[in-house]
């Protein structure tokens, strides 16, 4: 799990150097998310939104993950889609 969090940090660093970065995190194989991951999602969103055209989305959350984002009120802040296809369609826009 720590490696995943490190990868998220590296992704945020990389996004800072990209033009119009768009990122979808597919959580279809994730059974549990904790507060550290929730915080990293906020970091990614902030970093990506600071870049012109930058967008961030989550997709394929199971019911536990959906509840975790909801309890933390992050479902009102982050773009969450039922499928990766839905997220791709939403992030294709300008």
Coordinates of C-alpha atoms in Angstrom, one line a residue:
X1 CA 0.0 0.0 0.0
X2 CA 2.8 2.4 0.8
X3 CA 4.2 1.9 -2.8
X4 CA 0.8 3.0 -4.2
X5 CA 0.9 6.2 -2.1
X6 CA 4.5 6.9 -3.3
X7 CA 3.3 6.3 -6.9
X8 CA 0.5 8.8 -6.4
X9 CA 3.1 11.3 -5.1
X10 CA 5.2 10.7 -8.2
X11 CA 2.2 11.1 -10.4
X12 CA 1.5 14.5 -8.8
X13 CA 5.1 15.6 -9.4
X14 CA 4.9 14.5 -13.0
X15 CA 1.5 16.3 -13.5
X16 CA 3.2 19.6 -12.6
X17 CA 5.3 19.4 -15.7
X18 CA 2.6 18.4 -18.2
X19 CA 0.4 20.6 -20.3
X20 CA -3.3 19.9 -19.9
X21 CA -2.8 16.7 -17.8
X22 CA -5.8 14.4 -17.4
X23 CA -5.9 11.5 -15.0
X24 CA -8.4 8.8 -14.3
X25 CA -7.8 6.5 -11.3
X26 CA -9.6 3.2 -11.9
X27 CA -10.4 1.7 -8.5
X28 CA -12.0 -1.5 -9.7
X29 CA -9.5 -3.7 -8.0
X30 CA -9.5 -1.7 -4.7
X31 CA -11.4 -3.1 -1.8
X32 CA -10.5 -0.5 0.9
X33 CA -9.3 3.1 0.9
X34 CA -7.9 4.9 4.0
X35 CA -7.4 8.5 4.9
X36 CA -3.9 8.6 3.4
X37 CA -5.3 7.7 0.0
X38 CA -8.2 10.2 0.3
X39 CA -5.6 12.9 1.0
X40 CA -3.6 11.9 -2.0
X41 CA -6.7 12.2 -4.2
X42 CA -7.2 15.7 -3.0
X43 CA -3.5 16.4 -3.7
X44 CA -3.8 15.0 -7.2
X45 CA -6.9 17.0 -7.9
X46 CA -5.3 20.3 -6.7
X47 CA -2.1 19.7 -8.7
X48 CA -4.0 18.8 -11.9
X49 CA -6.5 21.7 -11.5
X50 CA -3.5 24.1 -11.2
X51 CA -2.5 23.2 -14.7
X52 CA -4.5 24.7 -17.6
X53 CA -6.9 22.0 -18.8
X54 CA -5.9 19.6 -16.0
X55 CA -8.6 17.2 -14.9
X56 CA -8.8 14.4 -12.3
X57 CA -11.5 11.7 -11.9
X58 CA -12.1 8.4 -10.1
X59 CA -13.9 5.5 -11.5
X60 CA -15.3 2.0 -10.6
X61 CA -15.5 2.4 -6.9
X62 CA -17.0 -0.4 -4.9
X63 CA -19.7 0.3 -2.2
X64 CA -17.1 0.6 0.6
X65 CA -14.9 3.1 -1.3
X66 CA -18.0 5.1 -2.3
X67 CA -19.0 5.3 1.3
X68 CA -15.5 6.3 2.4
X69 CA -15.5 9.2 -0.1
X70 CA -19.1 10.1 0.9
X71 CA -18.4 10.2 4.6
X72 CA -15.4 12.4 4.0
X73 CA -17.6 14.6 1.8
X74 CA -15.1 14.1 -1.0
X75 CA -17.9 12.9 -3.3
X76 CA -18.9 16.6 -3.6
X77 CA -15.4 17.7 -4.4
X78 CA -14.0 15.0 -6.6
X79 CA -15.3 13.8 -10.0
X80 CA -16.4 10.2 -9.4
X81 CA -17.9 8.1 -12.2
X82 CA -19.4 4.6 -12.2
X83 CA -17.2 3.4 -15.0
X84 CA -13.9 4.3 -16.7
X85 CA -15.8 4.8 -19.9
X86 CA -18.0 7.4 -18.2
X87 CA -14.9 9.1 -16.8
X88 CA -13.1 9.1 -20.2
X89 CA -16.2 10.7 -21.8
X90 CA -16.3 13.4 -19.2
X91 CA -12.6 14.2 -19.3
X92 CA -12.5 14.4 -23.1
X93 CA -14.1 17.8 -23.1
X94 CA -12.1 21.1 -23.4

